[in-house]
Amino acid sequence: MRYSILAVAVLALSGVSAAQAQTTVIERGGPDRVVVDRPSSESKTVERRETSDGCRTKTVTKENEVGDRKSVTKESCD
């Protein structure tokens, strides 16, 4: 009878240690990556002007293969 009580105690302790050995792994994925393909047939024109009062103007015009055009003008004065 002593051996059966001892065997039950050993089995109970091994079950407790097995329960304590469980590990939880949490995996977190990084943010999705965004890849932007730049059109190779885009034309770009840069125009610079300077006036007599010290102001400078720079205009950049871009046009893609579809014909869409965008212009950005920057002016700076001293």
mmCIF file of N, CA and C in Angstrom:
data_model
loop_
_atom_site.group_PDB
_atom_site.id
_atom_site.type_symbol
_atom_site.label_atom_id
_atom_site.label_comp_id
_atom_site.label_asym_id
_atom_site.label_seq_id
_atom_site.Cartn_x
_atom_site.Cartn_y
_atom_site.Cartn_z
ATOM 1 N N MET A 1 0.825 -1.179 0.000
ATOM 2 C CA MET A 1 0.000 0.000 0.000
ATOM 3 C C MET A 1 0.880 1.258 0.000
ATOM 4 N N ARG A 2 1.998 1.192 0.709
ATOM 5 C CA ARG A 2 2.895 2.347 0.724
ATOM 6 C C ARG A 2 3.397 2.651 -0.683
ATOM 7 N N TYR A 3 3.686 1.590 -1.420
ATOM 8 C CA TYR A 3 4.212 1.786 -2.765
ATOM 9 C C TYR A 3 3.165 2.417 -3.682
ATOM 10 N N SER A 4 1.915 2.073 -3.510
ATOM 11 C CA SER A 4 0.867 2.658 -4.350
ATOM 12 C C SER A 4 0.650 4.142 -4.007
ATOM 13 N N ILE A 5 0.740 4.497 -2.745
ATOM 14 C CA ILE A 5 0.619 5.903 -2.343
ATOM 15 C C ILE A 5 1.817 6.687 -2.867
ATOM 16 N N LEU A 6 2.987 6.093 -2.776
ATOM 17 C CA LEU A 6 4.189 6.724 -3.287
ATOM 18 C C LEU A 6 4.109 6.895 -4.812
ATOM 19 N N ALA A 7 3.590 5.894 -5.491
ATOM 20 C CA ALA A 7 3.451 5.964 -6.949
ATOM 21 C C ALA A 7 2.455 7.052 -7.345
ATOM 22 N N VAL A 8 1.352 7.173 -6.625
ATOM 23 C CA VAL A 8 0.356 8.225 -6.903
ATOM 24 C C VAL A 8 0.962 9.596 -6.666
ATOM 25 N N ALA A 9 1.752 9.744 -5.618
ATOM 26 C CA ALA A 9 2.387 11.025 -5.323
ATOM 27 C C ALA A 9 3.386 11.392 -6.401
ATOM 28 N N VAL A 10 4.146 10.433 -6.897
ATOM 29 C CA VAL A 10 5.119 10.690 -7.957
ATOM 30 C C VAL A 10 4.396 11.091 -9.236
ATOM 31 N N LEU A 11 3.328 10.398 -9.575
ATOM 32 C CA LEU A 11 2.554 10.735 -10.769
ATOM 33 C C LEU A 11 1.916 12.122 -10.642
ATOM 34 N N ALA A 12 1.426 12.456 -9.486
ATOM 35 C CA ALA A 12 0.818 13.766 -9.272
ATOM 36 C C ALA A 12 1.852 14.871 -9.406
ATOM 37 N N LEU A 13 3.042 14.673 -8.860
ATOM 38 C CA LEU A 13 4.093 15.680 -8.958
ATOM 39 C C LEU A 13 4.596 15.824 -10.392
ATOM 40 N N SER A 14 4.667 14.727 -11.127
ATOM 41 C CA SER A 14 5.104 14.825 -12.521
ATOM 42 C C SER A 14 4.065 15.562 -13.354
ATOM 43 N N GLY A 15 2.783 15.415 -13.041
ATOM 44 C CA GLY A 15 1.733 16.157 -13.743
ATOM 45 C C GLY A 15 1.804 17.641 -13.453
ATOM 46 N N VAL A 16 2.137 18.006 -12.221
ATOM 47 C CA VAL A 16 2.279 19.415 -11.851
ATOM 48 C C VAL A 16 3.469 20.037 -12.570
ATOM 49 N N SER A 17 4.582 19.329 -12.641
ATOM 50 C CA SER A 17 5.753 19.891 -13.311
ATOM 51 C C SER A 17 5.519 19.991 -14.818
ATOM 52 N N ALA A 18 4.757 19.068 -15.386
ATOM 53 C CA ALA A 18 4.451 19.148 -16.814
ATOM 54 C C ALA A 18 3.550 20.349 -17.096
ATOM 55 N N ALA A 19 2.642 20.643 -16.194
ATOM 56 C CA ALA A 19 1.762 21.797 -16.386
ATOM 57 C C ALA A 19 2.531 23.110 -16.271
ATOM 58 N N GLN A 20 3.556 23.142 -15.455
ATOM 59 C CA GLN A 20 4.344 24.353 -15.291
ATOM 60 C C GLN A 20 5.296 24.571 -16.458
ATOM 61 N N ALA A 21 5.580 23.532 -17.239
ATOM 62 C CA ALA A 21 6.554 23.635 -18.320
ATOM 63 C C ALA A 21 5.936 24.129 -19.626
ATOM 64 N N GLN A 22 4.653 24.436 -19.651
ATOM 65 C CA GLN A 22 4.020 24.903 -20.884
ATOM 66 C C GLN A 22 4.495 26.317 -21.197
ATOM 67 N N THR A 23 4.714 26.572 -22.476
ATOM 68 C CA THR A 23 5.207 27.866 -22.929
ATOM 69 C C THR A 23 4.249 28.435 -23.956
ATOM 70 N N THR A 24 3.972 29.708 -23.858
ATOM 71 C CA THR A 24 3.125 30.384 -24.832
ATOM 72 C C THR A 24 3.997 31.262 -25.707
ATOM 73 N N VAL A 25 3.864 31.103 -27.011
ATOM 74 C CA VAL A 25 4.635 31.888 -27.968
ATOM 75 C C VAL A 25 3.671 32.794 -28.710
ATOM 76 N N ILE A 26 3.923 34.090 -28.669
ATOM 77 C CA ILE A 26 3.101 35.059 -29.381
ATOM 78 C C ILE A 26 3.934 35.623 -30.517
ATOM 79 N N GLU A 27 3.454 35.435 -31.734
ATOM 80 C CA GLU A 27 4.171 35.948 -32.898
ATOM 81 C C GLU A 27 3.462 37.193 -33.407
ATOM 82 N N ARG A 28 4.235 38.195 -33.654
ATOM 83 C CA ARG A 28 3.678 39.437 -34.191
ATOM 84 C C ARG A 28 4.336 39.708 -35.522
ATOM 85 N N GLY A 29 3.520 39.866 -36.523
ATOM 86 C CA GLY A 29 4.049 40.164 -37.849
ATOM 87 C C GLY A 29 4.319 41.647 -37.985
ATOM 88 N N GLY A 30 5.280 41.985 -38.798
ATOM 89 C CA GLY A 30 5.593 43.390 -39.044
ATOM 90 C C GLY A 30 4.549 44.003 -39.956
ATOM 91 N N PRO A 31 4.626 45.288 -40.164
ATOM 92 C CA PRO A 31 3.654 45.937 -41.044
ATOM 93 C C PRO A 31 3.849 45.467 -42.486
ATOM 94 N N ASP A 32 2.746 45.461 -43.232
ATOM 95 C CA ASP A 32 2.827 45.085 -44.635
ATOM 96 C C ASP A 32 3.657 46.115 -45.381
ATOM 97 N N ARG A 33 4.408 45.646 -46.328
ATOM 98 C CA ARG A 33 5.265 46.539 -47.104
ATOM 99 C C ARG A 33 4.516 46.993 -48.349
ATOM 100 N N VAL A 34 4.729 48.231 -48.692
ATOM 101 C CA VAL A 34 4.097 48.803 -49.877
ATOM 102 C C VAL A 34 5.191 49.109 -50.886
ATOM 103 N N VAL A 35 5.026 48.599 -52.083
ATOM 104 C CA VAL A 35 5.985 48.835 -53.155
ATOM 105 C C VAL A 35 5.292 49.680 -54.213
ATOM 106 N N VAL A 36 5.883 50.810 -54.527
ATOM 107 C CA VAL A 36 5.313 51.712 -55.517
ATOM 108 C C VAL A 36 6.201 51.675 -56.752
ATOM 109 N N ASP A 37 5.621 51.306 -57.866
ATOM 110 C CA ASP A 37 6.365 51.299 -59.124
ATOM 111 C C ASP A 37 6.278 52.682 -59.742
ATOM 112 N N ARG A 38 7.410 53.265 -60.002
ATOM 113 C CA ARG A 38 7.451 54.573 -60.641
ATOM 114 C C ARG A 38 7.449 54.377 -62.150
ATOM 115 N N PRO A 39 6.613 55.123 -62.847
ATOM 116 C CA PRO A 39 6.610 54.988 -64.306
ATOM 117 C C PRO A 39 7.919 55.500 -64.906
ATOM 118 N N SER A 40 8.455 54.743 -65.833
ATOM 119 C CA SER A 40 9.741 55.115 -66.416
ATOM 120 C C SER A 40 9.583 56.130 -67.537
ATOM 121 N N SER A 41 8.379 56.260 -68.079
ATOM 122 C CA SER A 41 8.178 57.181 -69.197
ATOM 123 C C SER A 41 7.679 58.553 -68.736
ATOM 124 N N GLU A 42 7.897 58.897 -67.483
ATOM 125 C CA GLU A 42 7.465 60.190 -66.962
ATOM 126 C C GLU A 42 8.458 61.263 -67.386
ATOM 127 N N SER A 43 7.931 62.360 -67.936
ATOM 128 C CA SER A 43 8.816 63.450 -68.330
ATOM 129 C C SER A 43 8.770 64.540 -67.258
ATOM 130 N N LYS A 44 9.883 65.200 -67.065
ATOM 131 C CA LYS A 44 10.008 66.204 -66.011
ATOM 132 C C LYS A 44 10.695 67.426 -66.602
ATOM 133 N N THR A 45 10.087 68.593 -66.414
ATOM 134 C CA THR A 45 10.633 69.854 -66.904
ATOM 135 C C THR A 45 10.828 70.794 -65.727
ATOM 136 N N VAL A 46 12.012 71.399 -65.627
ATOM 137 C CA VAL A 46 12.319 72.350 -64.556
ATOM 138 C C VAL A 46 12.592 73.696 -65.204
ATOM 139 N N GLU A 47 11.868 74.730 -64.741
ATOM 140 C CA GLU A 47 12.024 76.081 -65.279
ATOM 141 C C GLU A 47 12.369 77.027 -64.122
ATOM 142 N N ARG A 48 13.446 77.787 -64.286
ATOM 143 C CA ARG A 48 13.870 78.735 -63.245
ATOM 144 C C ARG A 48 13.857 80.145 -63.820
ATOM 145 N N ARG A 49 13.348 81.076 -63.007
ATOM 146 C CA ARG A 49 13.326 82.490 -63.402
ATOM 147 C C ARG A 49 13.780 83.339 -62.231
ATOM 148 N N GLU A 50 14.466 84.436 -62.570
ATOM 149 C CA GLU A 50 14.904 85.377 -61.544
ATOM 150 C C GLU A 50 14.533 86.775 -62.019
ATOM 151 N N THR A 51 13.891 87.530 -61.126
ATOM 152 C CA THR A 51 13.470 88.887 -61.487
ATOM 153 C C THR A 51 14.472 89.906 -60.958
ATOM 154 N N SER A 52 14.305 91.152 -61.375
ATOM 155 C CA SER A 52 15.239 92.208 -60.988
ATOM 156 C C SER A 52 15.108 92.602 -59.510
ATOM 157 N N ASP A 53 13.963 92.312 -58.878
ATOM 158 C CA ASP A 53 13.792 92.672 -57.467
ATOM 159 C C ASP A 53 14.331 91.604 -56.510
ATOM 160 N N GLY A 54 14.993 90.573 -57.024
ATOM 161 C CA GLY A 54 15.639 89.573 -56.175
ATOM 162 C C GLY A 54 14.801 88.337 -55.903
ATOM 163 N N CYS A 55 13.663 88.210 -56.535
ATOM 164 C CA CYS A 55 12.814 87.024 -56.342
ATOM 165 C C CYS A 55 13.182 85.952 -57.369
ATOM 166 N N ARG A 56 13.134 84.725 -56.913
ATOM 167 C CA ARG A 56 13.423 83.588 -57.790
ATOM 168 C C ARG A 56 12.191 82.670 -57.820
ATOM 169 N N THR A 57 11.886 82.146 -58.988
ATOM 170 C CA THR A 57 10.767 81.240 -59.152
ATOM 171 C C THR A 57 11.265 79.961 -59.808
ATOM 172 N N LYS A 58 10.842 78.828 -59.245
ATOM 173 C CA LYS A 58 11.197 77.525 -59.804
ATOM 174 C C LYS A 58 9.902 76.758 -60.033
ATOM 175 N N THR A 59 9.689 76.294 -61.266
ATOM 176 C CA THR A 59 8.497 75.537 -61.620
ATOM 177 C C THR A 59 8.930 74.158 -62.123
ATOM 178 N N VAL A 60 8.366 73.123 -61.522
ATOM 179 C CA VAL A 60 8.636 71.749 -61.939
ATOM 180 C C VAL A 60 7.333 71.174 -62.482
ATOM 181 N N THR A 61 7.379 70.690 -63.713
ATOM 182 C CA THR A 61 6.212 70.109 -64.357
ATOM 183 C C THR A 61 6.509 68.655 -64.690
ATOM 184 N N LYS A 62 5.602 67.755 -64.285
ATOM 185 C CA LYS A 62 5.749 66.326 -64.574
ATOM 186 C C LYS A 62 4.541 65.868 -65.389
ATOM 187 N N GLU A 63 4.813 65.007 -66.362
ATOM 188 C CA GLU A 63 3.743 64.447 -67.183
ATOM 189 C C GLU A 63 3.994 62.951 -67.332
ATOM 190 N N ASN A 64 2.961 62.129 -67.091
ATOM 191 C CA ASN A 64 3.128 60.683 -67.200
ATOM 192 C C ASN A 64 2.705 60.199 -68.581
ATOM 193 N N GLU A 65 2.764 58.868 -68.790
ATOM 194 C CA GLU A 65 2.489 58.306 -70.104
ATOM 195 C C GLU A 65 1.027 58.424 -70.512
ATOM 196 N N VAL A 66 0.126 58.637 -69.566
ATOM 197 C CA VAL A 66 -1.294 58.795 -69.859
ATOM 198 C C VAL A 66 -1.604 60.225 -70.317
ATOM 199 N N GLY A 67 -0.735 61.158 -69.995
ATOM 200 C CA GLY A 67 -0.946 62.553 -70.344
ATOM 201 C C GLY A 67 -1.339 63.425 -69.174
ATOM 202 N N ASP A 68 -1.395 62.848 -67.979
ATOM 203 C CA ASP A 68 -1.704 63.632 -66.780
ATOM 204 C C ASP A 68 -0.508 64.522 -66.467
ATOM 205 N N ARG A 69 -0.788 65.798 -66.177
ATOM 206 C CA ARG A 69 0.271 66.770 -65.943
ATOM 207 C C ARG A 69 0.083 67.408 -64.574
ATOM 208 N N LYS A 70 1.205 67.619 -63.866
ATOM 209 C CA LYS A 70 1.178 68.263 -62.554
ATOM 210 C C LYS A 70 2.320 69.257 -62.493
ATOM 211 N N SER A 71 2.022 70.486 -62.066
ATOM 212 C CA SER A 71 3.034 71.537 -61.945
ATOM 213 C C SER A 71 3.085 72.029 -60.502
ATOM 214 N N VAL A 72 4.303 72.263 -60.020
ATOM 215 C CA VAL A 72 4.524 72.806 -58.684
ATOM 216 C C VAL A 72 5.453 73.987 -58.829
ATOM 217 N N THR A 73 5.048 75.143 -58.249
ATOM 218 C CA THR A 73 5.840 76.372 -58.344
ATOM 219 C C THR A 73 6.261 76.787 -56.955
ATOM 220 N N LYS A 74 7.536 77.155 -56.835
ATOM 221 C CA LYS A 74 8.079 77.632 -55.565
ATOM 222 C C LYS A 74 8.731 78.990 -55.825
ATOM 223 N N GLU A 75 8.377 79.964 -54.971
ATOM 224 C CA GLU A 75 8.922 81.317 -55.137
ATOM 225 C C GLU A 75 9.608 81.720 -53.847
ATOM 226 N N SER A 76 10.789 82.316 -53.973
ATOM 227 C CA SER A 76 11.508 82.809 -52.799
ATOM 228 C C SER A 76 12.066 84.192 -53.115
ATOM 229 N N CYS A 77 11.930 85.094 -52.149
ATOM 230 C CA CYS A 77 12.407 86.465 -52.307
ATOM 231 C C CYS A 77 13.361 86.783 -51.164
ATOM 232 N N ASP A 78 14.421 87.503 -51.488
ATOM 233 C CA ASP A 78 15.401 87.899 -50.473
ATOM 234 C C ASP A 78 14.987 89.154 -49.754
#
